[in-house]
Structure formats: C-alpha cells, structure tokens
mmCIF file of C-alpha atoms and ligand atoms in Angstrom:
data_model
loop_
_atom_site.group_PDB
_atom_site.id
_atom_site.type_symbol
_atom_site.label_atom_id
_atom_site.label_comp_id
_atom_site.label_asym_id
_atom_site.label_seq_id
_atom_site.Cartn_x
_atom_site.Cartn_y
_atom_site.Cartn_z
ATOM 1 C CA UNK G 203 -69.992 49.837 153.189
ATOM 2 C CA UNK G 204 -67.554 50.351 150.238
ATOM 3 C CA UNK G 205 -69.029 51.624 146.957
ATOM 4 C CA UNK G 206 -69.353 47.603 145.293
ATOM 5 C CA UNK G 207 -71.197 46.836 148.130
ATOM 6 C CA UNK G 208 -73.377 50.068 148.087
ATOM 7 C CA UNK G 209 -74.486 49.076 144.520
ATOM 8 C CA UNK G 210 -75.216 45.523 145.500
ATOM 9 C CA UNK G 211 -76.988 46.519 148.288
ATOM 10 C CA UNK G 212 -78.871 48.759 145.749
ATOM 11 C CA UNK G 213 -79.545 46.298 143.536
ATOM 12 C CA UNK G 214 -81.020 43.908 145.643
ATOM 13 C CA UNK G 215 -84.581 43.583 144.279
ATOM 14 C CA UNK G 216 -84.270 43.334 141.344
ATOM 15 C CA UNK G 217 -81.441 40.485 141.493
ATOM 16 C CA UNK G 218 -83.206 38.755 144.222
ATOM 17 C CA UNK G 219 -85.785 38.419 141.187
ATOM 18 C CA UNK G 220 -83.714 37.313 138.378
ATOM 19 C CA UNK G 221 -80.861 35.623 140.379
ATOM 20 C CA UNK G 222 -82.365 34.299 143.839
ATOM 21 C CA UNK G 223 -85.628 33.041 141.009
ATOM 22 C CA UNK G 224 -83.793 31.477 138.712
ATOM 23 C CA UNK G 225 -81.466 29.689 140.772
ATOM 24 C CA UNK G 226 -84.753 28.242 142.624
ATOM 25 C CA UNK G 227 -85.443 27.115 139.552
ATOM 26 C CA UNK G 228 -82.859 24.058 140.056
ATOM 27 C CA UNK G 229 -83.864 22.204 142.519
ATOM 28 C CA UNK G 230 -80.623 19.731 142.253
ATOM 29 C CA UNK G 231 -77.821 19.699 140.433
ATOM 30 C CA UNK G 232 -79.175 19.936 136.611
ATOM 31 C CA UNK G 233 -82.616 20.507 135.133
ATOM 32 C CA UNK G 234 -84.078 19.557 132.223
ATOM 33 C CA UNK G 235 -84.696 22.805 129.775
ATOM 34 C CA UNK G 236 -88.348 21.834 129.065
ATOM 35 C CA UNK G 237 -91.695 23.843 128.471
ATOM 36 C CA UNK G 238 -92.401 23.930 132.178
ATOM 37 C CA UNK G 239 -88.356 25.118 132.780
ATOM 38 C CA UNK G 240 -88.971 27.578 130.231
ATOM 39 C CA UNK G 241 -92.458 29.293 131.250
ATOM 40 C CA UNK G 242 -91.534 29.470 134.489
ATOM 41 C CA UNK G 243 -88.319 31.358 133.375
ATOM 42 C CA UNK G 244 -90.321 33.448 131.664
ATOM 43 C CA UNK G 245 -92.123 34.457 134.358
ATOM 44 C CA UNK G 246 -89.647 35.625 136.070
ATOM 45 C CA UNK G 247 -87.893 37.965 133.636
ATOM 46 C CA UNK G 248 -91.014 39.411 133.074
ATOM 47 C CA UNK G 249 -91.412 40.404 136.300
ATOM 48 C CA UNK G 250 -88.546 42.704 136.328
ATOM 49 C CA UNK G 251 -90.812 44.872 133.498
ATOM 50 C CA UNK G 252 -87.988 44.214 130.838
ATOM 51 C CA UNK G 253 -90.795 44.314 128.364
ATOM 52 C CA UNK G 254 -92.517 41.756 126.339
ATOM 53 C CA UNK G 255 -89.831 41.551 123.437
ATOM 54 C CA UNK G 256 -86.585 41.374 125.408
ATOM 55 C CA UNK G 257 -88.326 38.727 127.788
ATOM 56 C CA UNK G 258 -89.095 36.174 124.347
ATOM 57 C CA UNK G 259 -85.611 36.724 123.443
ATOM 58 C CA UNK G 260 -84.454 35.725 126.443
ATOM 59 C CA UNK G 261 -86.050 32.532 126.582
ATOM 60 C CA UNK G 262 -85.863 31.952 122.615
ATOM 61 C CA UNK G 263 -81.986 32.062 123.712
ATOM 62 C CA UNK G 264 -82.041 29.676 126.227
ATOM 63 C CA UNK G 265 -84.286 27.032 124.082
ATOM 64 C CA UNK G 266 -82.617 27.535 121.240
ATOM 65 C CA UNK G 267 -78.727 26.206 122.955
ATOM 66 C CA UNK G 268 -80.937 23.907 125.791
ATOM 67 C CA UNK G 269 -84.001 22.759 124.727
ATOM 68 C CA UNK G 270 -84.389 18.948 125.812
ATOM 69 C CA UNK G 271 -81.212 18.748 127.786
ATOM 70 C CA UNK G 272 -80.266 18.324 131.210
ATOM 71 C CA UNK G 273 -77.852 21.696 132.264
ATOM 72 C CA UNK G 274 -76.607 23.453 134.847
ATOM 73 C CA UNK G 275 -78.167 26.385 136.566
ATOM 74 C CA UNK G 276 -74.502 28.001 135.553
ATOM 75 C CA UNK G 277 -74.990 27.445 132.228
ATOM 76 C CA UNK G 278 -78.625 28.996 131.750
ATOM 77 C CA UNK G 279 -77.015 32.289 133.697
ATOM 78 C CA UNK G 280 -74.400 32.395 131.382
ATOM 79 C CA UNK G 281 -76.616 32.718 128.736
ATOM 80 C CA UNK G 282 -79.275 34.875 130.295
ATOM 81 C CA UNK G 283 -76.277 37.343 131.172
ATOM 82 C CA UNK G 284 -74.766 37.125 127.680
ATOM 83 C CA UNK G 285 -78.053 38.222 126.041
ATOM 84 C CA UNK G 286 -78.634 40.778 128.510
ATOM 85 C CA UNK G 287 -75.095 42.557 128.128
ATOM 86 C CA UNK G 288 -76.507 42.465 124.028
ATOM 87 C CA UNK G 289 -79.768 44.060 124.908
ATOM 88 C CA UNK G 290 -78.389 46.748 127.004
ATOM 89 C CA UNK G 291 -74.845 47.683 125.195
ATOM 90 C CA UNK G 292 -73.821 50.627 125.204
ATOM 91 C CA UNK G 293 -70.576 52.720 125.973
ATOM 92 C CA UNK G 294 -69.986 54.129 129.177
ATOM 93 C CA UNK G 295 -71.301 57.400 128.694
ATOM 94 C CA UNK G 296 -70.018 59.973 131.416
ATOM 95 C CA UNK G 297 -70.999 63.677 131.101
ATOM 96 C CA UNK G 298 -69.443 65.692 128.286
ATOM 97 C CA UNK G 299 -67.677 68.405 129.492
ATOM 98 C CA UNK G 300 -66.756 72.284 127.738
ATOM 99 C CA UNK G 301 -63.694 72.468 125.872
ATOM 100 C CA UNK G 302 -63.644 75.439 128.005
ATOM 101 C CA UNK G 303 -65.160 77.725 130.528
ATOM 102 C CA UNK G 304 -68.303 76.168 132.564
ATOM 103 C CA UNK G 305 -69.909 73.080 131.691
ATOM 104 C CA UNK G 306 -73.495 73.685 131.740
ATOM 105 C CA UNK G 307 -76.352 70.746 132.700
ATOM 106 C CA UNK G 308 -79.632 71.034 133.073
ATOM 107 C CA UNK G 309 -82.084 68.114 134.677
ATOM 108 C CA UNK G 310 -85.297 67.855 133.791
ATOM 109 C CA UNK G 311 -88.284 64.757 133.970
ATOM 110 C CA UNK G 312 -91.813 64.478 135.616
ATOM 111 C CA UNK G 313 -92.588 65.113 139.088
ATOM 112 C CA UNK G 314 -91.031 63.447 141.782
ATOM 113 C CA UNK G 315 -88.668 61.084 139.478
ATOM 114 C CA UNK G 316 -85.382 61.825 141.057
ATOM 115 C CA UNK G 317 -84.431 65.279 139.704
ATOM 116 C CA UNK G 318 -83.313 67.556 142.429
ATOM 117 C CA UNK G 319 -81.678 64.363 144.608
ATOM 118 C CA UNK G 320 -79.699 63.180 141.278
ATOM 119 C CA UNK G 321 -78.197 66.785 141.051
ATOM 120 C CA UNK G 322 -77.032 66.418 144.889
ATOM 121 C CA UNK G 323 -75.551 63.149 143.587
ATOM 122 C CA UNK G 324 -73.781 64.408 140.783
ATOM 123 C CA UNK G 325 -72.618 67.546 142.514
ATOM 124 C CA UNK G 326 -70.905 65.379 144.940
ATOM 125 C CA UNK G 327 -69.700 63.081 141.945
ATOM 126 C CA UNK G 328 -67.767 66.708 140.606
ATOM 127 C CA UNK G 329 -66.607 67.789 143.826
ATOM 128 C CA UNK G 330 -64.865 64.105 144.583
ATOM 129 C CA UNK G 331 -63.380 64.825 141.087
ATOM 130 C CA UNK G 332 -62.159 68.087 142.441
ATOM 131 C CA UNK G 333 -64.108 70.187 140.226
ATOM 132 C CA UNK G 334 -66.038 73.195 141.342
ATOM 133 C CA UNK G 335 -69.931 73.231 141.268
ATOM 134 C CA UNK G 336 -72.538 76.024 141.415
ATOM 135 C CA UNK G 337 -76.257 74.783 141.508
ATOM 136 C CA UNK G 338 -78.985 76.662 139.785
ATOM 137 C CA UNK G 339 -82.739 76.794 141.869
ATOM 138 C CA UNK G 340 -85.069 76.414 138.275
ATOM 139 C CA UNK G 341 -87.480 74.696 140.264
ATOM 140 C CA UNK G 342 -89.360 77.992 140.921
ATOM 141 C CA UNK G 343 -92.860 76.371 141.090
ATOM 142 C CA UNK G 344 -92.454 75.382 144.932
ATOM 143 C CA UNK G 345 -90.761 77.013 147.527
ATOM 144 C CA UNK G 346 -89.885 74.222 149.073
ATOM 145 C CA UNK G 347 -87.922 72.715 145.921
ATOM 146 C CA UNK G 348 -85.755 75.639 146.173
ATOM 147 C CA UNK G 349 -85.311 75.103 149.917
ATOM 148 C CA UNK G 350 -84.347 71.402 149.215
ATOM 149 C CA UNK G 351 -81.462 72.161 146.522
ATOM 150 C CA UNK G 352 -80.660 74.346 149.281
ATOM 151 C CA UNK G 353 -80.135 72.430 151.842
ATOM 152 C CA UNK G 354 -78.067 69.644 149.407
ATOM 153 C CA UNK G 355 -75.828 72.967 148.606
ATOM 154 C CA UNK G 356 -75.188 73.358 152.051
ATOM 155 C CA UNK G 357 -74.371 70.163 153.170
ATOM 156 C CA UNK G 358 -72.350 68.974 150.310
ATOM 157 C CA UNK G 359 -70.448 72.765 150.050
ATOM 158 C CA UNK G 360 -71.473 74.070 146.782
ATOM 159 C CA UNK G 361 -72.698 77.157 145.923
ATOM 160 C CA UNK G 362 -76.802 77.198 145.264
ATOM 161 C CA UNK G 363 -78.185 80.614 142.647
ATOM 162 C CA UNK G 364 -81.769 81.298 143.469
ATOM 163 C CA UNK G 365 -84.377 83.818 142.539
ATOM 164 C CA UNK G 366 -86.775 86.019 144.584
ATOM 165 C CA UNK G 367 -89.760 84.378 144.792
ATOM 166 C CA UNK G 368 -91.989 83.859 141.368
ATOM 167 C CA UNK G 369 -88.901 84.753 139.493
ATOM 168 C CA UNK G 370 -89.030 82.528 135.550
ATOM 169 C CA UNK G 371 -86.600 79.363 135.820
ATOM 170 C CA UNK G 372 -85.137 80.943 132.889
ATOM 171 C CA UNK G 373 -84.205 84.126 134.793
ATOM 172 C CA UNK G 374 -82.572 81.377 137.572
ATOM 173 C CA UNK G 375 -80.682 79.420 134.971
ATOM 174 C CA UNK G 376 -79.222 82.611 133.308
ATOM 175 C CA UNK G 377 -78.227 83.758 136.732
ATOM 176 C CA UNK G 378 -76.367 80.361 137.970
ATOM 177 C CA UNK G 379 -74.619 80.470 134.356
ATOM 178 C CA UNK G 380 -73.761 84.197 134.897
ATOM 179 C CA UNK G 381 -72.466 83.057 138.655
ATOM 180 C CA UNK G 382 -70.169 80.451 137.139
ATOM 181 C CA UNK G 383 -68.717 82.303 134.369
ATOM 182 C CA UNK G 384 -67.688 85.174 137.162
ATOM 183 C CA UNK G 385 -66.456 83.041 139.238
ATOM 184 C CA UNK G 386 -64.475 80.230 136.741
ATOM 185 C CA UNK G 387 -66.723 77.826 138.528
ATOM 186 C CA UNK G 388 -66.370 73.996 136.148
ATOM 187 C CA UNK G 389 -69.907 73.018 136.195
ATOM 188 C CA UNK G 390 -73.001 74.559 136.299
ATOM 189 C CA UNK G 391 -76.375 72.305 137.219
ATOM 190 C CA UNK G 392 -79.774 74.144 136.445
ATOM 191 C CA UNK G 393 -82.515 72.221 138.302
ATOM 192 C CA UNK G 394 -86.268 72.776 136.947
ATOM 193 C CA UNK G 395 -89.575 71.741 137.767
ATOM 194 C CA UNK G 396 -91.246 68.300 136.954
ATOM 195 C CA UNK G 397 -93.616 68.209 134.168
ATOM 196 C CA UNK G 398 -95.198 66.112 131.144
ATOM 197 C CA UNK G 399 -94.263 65.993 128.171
ATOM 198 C CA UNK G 400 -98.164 66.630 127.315
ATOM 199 C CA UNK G 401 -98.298 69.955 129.128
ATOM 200 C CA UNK G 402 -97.449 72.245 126.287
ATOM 201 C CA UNK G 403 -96.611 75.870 128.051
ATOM 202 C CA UNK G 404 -94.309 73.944 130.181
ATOM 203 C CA UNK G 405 -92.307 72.454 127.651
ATOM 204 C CA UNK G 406 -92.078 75.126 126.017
ATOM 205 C CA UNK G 407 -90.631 76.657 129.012
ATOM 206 C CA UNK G 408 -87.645 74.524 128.800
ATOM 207 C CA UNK G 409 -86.673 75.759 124.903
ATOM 208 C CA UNK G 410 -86.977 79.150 127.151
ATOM 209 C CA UNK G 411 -84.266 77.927 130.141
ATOM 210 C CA UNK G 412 -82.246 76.728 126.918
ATOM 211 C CA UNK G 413 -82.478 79.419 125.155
ATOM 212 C CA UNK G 414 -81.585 81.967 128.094
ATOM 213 C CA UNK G 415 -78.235 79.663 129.189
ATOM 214 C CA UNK G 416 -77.399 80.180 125.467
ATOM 215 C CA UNK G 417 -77.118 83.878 125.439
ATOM 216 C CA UNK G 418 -73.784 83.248 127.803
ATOM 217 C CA UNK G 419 -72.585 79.942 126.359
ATOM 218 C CA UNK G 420 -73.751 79.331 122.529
ATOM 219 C CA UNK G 421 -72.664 75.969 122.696
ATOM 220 C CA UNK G 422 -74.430 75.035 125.723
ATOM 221 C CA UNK G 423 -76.191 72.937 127.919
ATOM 222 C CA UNK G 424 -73.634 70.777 127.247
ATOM 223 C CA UNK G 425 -75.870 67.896 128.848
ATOM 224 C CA UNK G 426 -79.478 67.749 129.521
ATOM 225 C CA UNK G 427 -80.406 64.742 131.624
ATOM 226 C CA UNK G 428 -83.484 63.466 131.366
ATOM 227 C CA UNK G 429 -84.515 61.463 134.981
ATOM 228 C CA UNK G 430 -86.275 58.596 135.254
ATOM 229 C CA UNK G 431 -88.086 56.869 138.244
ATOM 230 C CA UNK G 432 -86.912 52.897 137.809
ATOM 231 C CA UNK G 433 -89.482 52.318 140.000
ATOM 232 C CA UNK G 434 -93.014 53.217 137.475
ATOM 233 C CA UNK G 435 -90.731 50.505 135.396
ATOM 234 C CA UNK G 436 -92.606 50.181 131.749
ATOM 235 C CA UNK G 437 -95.076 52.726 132.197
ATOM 236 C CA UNK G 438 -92.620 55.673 132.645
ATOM 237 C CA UNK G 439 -90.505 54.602 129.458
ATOM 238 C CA UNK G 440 -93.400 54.846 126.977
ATOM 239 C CA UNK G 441 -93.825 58.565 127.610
ATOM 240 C CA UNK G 442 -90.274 58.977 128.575
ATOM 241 C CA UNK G 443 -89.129 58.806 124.502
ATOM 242 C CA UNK G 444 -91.325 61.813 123.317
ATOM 243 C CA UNK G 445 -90.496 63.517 126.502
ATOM 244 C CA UNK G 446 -86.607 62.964 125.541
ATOM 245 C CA UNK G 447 -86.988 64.495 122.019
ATOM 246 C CA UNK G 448 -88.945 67.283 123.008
ATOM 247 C CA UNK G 449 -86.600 68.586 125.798
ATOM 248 C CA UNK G 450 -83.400 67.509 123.456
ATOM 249 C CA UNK G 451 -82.509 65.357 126.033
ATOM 250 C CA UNK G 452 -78.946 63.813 126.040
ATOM 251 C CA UNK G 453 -78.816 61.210 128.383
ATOM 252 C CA UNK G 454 -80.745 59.397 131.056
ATOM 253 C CA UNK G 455 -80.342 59.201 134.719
ATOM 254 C CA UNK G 456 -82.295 56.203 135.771
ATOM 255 C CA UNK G 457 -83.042 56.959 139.718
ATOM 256 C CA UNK G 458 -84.391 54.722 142.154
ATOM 257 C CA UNK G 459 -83.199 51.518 141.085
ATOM 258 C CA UNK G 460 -82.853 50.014 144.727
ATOM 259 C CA UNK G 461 -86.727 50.869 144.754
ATOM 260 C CA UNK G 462 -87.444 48.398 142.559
ATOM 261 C CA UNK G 463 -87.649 44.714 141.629
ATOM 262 C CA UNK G 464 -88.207 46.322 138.006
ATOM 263 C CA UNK G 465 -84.531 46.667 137.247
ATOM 264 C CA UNK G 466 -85.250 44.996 133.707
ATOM 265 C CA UNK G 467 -86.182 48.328 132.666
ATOM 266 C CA UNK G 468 -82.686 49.260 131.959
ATOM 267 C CA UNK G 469 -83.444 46.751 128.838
ATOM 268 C CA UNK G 470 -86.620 48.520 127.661
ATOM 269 C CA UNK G 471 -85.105 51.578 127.805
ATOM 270 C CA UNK G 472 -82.098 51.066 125.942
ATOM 271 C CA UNK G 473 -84.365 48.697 123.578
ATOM 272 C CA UNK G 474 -86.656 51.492 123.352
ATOM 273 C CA UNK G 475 -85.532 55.198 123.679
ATOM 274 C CA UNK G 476 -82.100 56.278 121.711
ATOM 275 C CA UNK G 477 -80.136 58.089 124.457
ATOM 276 C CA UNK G 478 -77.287 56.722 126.445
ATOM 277 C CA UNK G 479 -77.970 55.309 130.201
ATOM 278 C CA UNK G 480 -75.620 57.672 132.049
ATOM 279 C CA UNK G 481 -75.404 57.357 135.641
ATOM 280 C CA UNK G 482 -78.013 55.017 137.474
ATOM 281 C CA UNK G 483 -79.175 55.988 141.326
ATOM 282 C CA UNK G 484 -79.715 53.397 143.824
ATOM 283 C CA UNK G 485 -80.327 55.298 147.378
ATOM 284 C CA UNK G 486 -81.558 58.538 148.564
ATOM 285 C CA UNK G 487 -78.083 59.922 149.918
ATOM 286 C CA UNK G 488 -75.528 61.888 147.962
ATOM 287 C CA UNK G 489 -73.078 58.936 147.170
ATOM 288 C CA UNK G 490 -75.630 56.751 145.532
ATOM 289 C CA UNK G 491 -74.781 57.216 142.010
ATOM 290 C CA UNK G 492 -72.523 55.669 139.384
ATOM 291 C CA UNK G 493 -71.642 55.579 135.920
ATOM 292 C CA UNK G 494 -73.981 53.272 133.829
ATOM 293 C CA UNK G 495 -71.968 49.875 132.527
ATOM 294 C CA UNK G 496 -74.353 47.621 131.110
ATOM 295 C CA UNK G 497 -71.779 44.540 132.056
ATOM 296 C CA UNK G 498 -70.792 45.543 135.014
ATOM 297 C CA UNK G 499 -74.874 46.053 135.959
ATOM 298 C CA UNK G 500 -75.857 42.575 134.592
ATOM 299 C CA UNK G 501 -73.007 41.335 136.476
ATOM 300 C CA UNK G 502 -73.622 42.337 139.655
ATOM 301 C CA UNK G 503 -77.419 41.503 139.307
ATOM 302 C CA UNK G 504 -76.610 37.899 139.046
ATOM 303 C CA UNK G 505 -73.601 37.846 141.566
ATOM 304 C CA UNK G 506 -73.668 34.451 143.797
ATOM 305 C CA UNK G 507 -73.680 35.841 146.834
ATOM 306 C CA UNK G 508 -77.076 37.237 146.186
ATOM 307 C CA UNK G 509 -78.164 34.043 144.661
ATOM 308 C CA UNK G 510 -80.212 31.286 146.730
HETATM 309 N N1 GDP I 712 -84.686 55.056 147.215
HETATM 310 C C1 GDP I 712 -84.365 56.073 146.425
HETATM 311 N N2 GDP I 712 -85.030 57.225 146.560
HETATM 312 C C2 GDP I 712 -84.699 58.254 145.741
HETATM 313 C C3 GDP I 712 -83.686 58.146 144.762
HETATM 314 N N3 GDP I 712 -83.611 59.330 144.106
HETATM 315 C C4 GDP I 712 -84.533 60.130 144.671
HETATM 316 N N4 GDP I 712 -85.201 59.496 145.653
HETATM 317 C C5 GDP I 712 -86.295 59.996 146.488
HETATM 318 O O1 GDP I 712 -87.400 60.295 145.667
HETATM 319 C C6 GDP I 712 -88.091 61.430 146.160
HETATM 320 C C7 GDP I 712 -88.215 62.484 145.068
HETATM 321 O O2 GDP I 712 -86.902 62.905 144.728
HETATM 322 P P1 GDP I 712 -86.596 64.373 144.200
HETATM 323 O O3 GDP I 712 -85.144 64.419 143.895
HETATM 324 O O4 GDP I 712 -87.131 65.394 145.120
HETATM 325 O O5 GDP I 712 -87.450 64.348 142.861
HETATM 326 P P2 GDP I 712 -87.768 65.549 141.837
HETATM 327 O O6 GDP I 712 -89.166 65.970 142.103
HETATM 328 O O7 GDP I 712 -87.643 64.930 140.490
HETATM 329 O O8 GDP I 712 -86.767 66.627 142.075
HETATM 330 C C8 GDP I 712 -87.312 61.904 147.378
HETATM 331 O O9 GDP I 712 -87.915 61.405 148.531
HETATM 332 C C9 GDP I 712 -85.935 61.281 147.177
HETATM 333 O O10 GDP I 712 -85.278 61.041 148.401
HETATM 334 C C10 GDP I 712 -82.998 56.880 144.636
HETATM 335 O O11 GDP I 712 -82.104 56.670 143.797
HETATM 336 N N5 GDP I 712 -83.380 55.901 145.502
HETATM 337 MG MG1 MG I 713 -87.010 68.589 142.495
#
C-alpha cells in the first residue's frame, strides 16, 4: 500500500462515521434540510467526540445556507468540510530543527498514549530524510520500556543511549545529548515515562530532564511533543491542556487515530489546547506517521471512495 492509501486505510473509522453516515443520510438524489435532516446530522458529528461547540457550529452552518431546501448530499459535504478546515486551521507545523549542532526532542504524555512507538515513527521519518538519529532510554521506570526503544533502535538502525538499571531519566537524557554532540549525530529523541499531569514529583521530574539536556545545549529541547491517545477522544484533551503548559510542551502528536471512530478530536483539540497538531499516527508500525494538514485530513475523511 502506498503512503495515501496507508492514511486512508488509517482513517477509516472515523470517515466511515462522518462520510459513510452522512451520505446515508440521502436516501435519493436530494433531501430536504429539515429538523429531522438536521438532528440526525448532529448525531453523527457528535459521535466522532468533536465536542459539543464545534458539533452546533456545524449544523448552525448547514441551516443557516439550507434550511427548508431540497440539496444535494454534495452540497451539505461541501459545507461540513469547509467549516471543518476553519475549526482545525493551522500551518503545517513540522519539527523545528537547531540552527546548529543536534536537534534535541523530548516525548512525553500519560501512560500508554503512543510515546515510545511515535519516537520509532519519527526516527524513521529522520532517517528517510537522511538525517542521523540517536535515541535516548528516559523511560527508566520499566525495564521493559527500555527494552522496547531497544528493539525499535535495532530494527530501524539507530543508535539507542541507556542507563544501568535505576539510573534518573535525567542522567539518560544528558547521556543521549552527550552521545550526539560526540558523535555530530542531527537529532537527538529523549523518551520518558508516562505520567499525569496531577502527579507532582513526576512533573517535576521533567523541568529536571530539561534542565539536565540544557547544561549541553542552552537553547534546547528544541521540541517537546506532547502525545496523545485519539482513541480516549474528549476525555484525554481536558487534562491534556494543563498537562501541555506544565511540561512546556510544543506540539502534539495525536497517536492512534486508526483506533478510533473519534477522529473529531482533532477539532477539540485545536478548538481547545494552543499548540500546533504536528504529526498524527494511524498504525502501530514505524511508517505510520505524517505531518498534520488540517485540509488534507478533512479531505481524506470525506473521500468518495470511502463514502456509501
Ligand atoms: N493502532 C495503533 N496503535 C498504536 C499507535 N501508536 C501506538 N500504538 C500502540 O499503543 C500501545 C502503547 O504504545 P507505546 O508507544 O508503548 O506507548 P507509551 O507508553 O506512551 O510509550 C502499543 O501497543 C502500540 O503498538 C497508533 O498510531 N495506532
Ligand atoms: Mg513508552
């Protein structure tokens, strides 16, 4: 499969939602754009967790240019896609790189949202762009973590820094920046453990895996990526702001989007927390990442061949 198919593929829940749904929603060749047409339109966006808000807008949208005529299903997906491409603008927002020496990221989120796989993802993202790529084991709290950034290192041929056991994710992170700065290695990726943004001691602990890359490279990280499961949808954004500002987050990875029929939370969180939507993740192998484009997203959530 090619990389547009991939990401269509990817993608299929939540479209099959919003696209296959609303399509069903004609029945023949027009429809009148009534109170029925519209709640059951709202239904439907809402399932895919945009949030409350975005969802009225949506609808307000289509009732305001329909209301009481008889359209085509084209013409309602027109709209819905031309509202959607408002509610999620933003610039393509790729990672900012070190006007020189090693460009330094770190990844951080909760448990389990996509963290260690994402870095695989991106690693092989560098490498395709020919750069070099040392990882950076912060994930100290399991063994097996380390083990697993490992075994991506391995198999995509980067270079992986870890600690003795029980060494401090900030000793890791100094060591992987040390290790690319020695070796003129472009980007450096400091994985760390999953945690809340409620769990004081361990945010703290970030400021301290900041702090320590610092002492190398004042200016960096020059990224820190916060990732996001699409798949807890609404519930993971409310938390996800707080968490953001507290780490001094830069950007988002949104992981797990082929997970989900909840692809509407790309809205919410560009409605709701102010940081860029980077890259988005739609699979569990190494190639399933690209570069956030809100109207290249909406568009190939509605594509026809996905429709009914
Ligand atoms: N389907 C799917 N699974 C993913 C994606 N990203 C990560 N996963 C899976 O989610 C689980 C947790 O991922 P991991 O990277 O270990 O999360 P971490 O705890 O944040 O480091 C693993 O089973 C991954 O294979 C994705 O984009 N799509
Ligand atoms: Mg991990």
């Amino acid at each position: 499969m090619g990389l547009f198919d991939r990401i269509r593929q990817g993608l299929k829940k939540t479209s099959q939602v919003l696209n296959t749904d609303v399509r069903d929603l004609f029945k023949s060749e027009g429809r009148l754009i009534d109170e029925d047409f519209l709640d059951d339109l709202r239904a439907i966006l809402f399932k895919t967790d945009m949030g409350y808000d975005p969802t009225e807008e949506l609808v307000a949208e289509v009732a305001k240019n329909m209301r009481g005529r008889v359209v085509h299903m084209t013409d309602v997906i027109d709209v819905l896609k031309t509202k959607l491409k408002e509610l999620m603008a933003q610039d393509e927002s790729p990672i900012t790189y070190a006007a020189s020496g090693p460009t330094v990221i770190m990844v951080c989120g909760v448990n389990g949202a996509g963290k260690t796989t994402s870095i695989a993802k991106l690693a092989c993202m560098f490498k395709g762009q020919g750069k070099s790529v040392v990882l950076g084991a912060g994930d100290t709290f399991r063994a097996a973590a380390v083990e697993q950034l490992g075994i991506w290192a391995d198999r995509l041929g980067v270079e992986c820094v870890k600690g003795p056991e029980g060494s401090h994710p900030a000793t890791v992170a100094y060591q992987a920046v040390e290790y690319a700065l020695n070796n003129n290695i472009e980007v450096c990726i400091v994985d760390t453990a999953g945690r809340l943004q409620t769990q004081k001691n361990l945010m703290s602990e970030l400021t301290k895996i900041r702090d320590s890359i610092r002492k190398q490279i004042p200016e960096a990280p020059h990224e820190a990526l916060l990732v996001l499961d699409a798949t807890t949808g609404q519930n993971g954004i409310s938390q996800a702001n707080n968490f953001a500002e507290a780490a001094g987050c830069t950007g988002i990875v949104l992981a797990k989007l082929d997970g989900t029929a909840k692809g509407g939370v790309v809205v919410a969180i560009r409605q709701q927390i102010g940081l860029p939507v980077k890259y988005i993740g739609f699979g569990e192998q190494h190639e399933d990442l690209v570069l956030f484009n809100p109207d290249k997203f909406v568009d190939e959530m509605f594509d026809e061949e996905l429709g009914g």
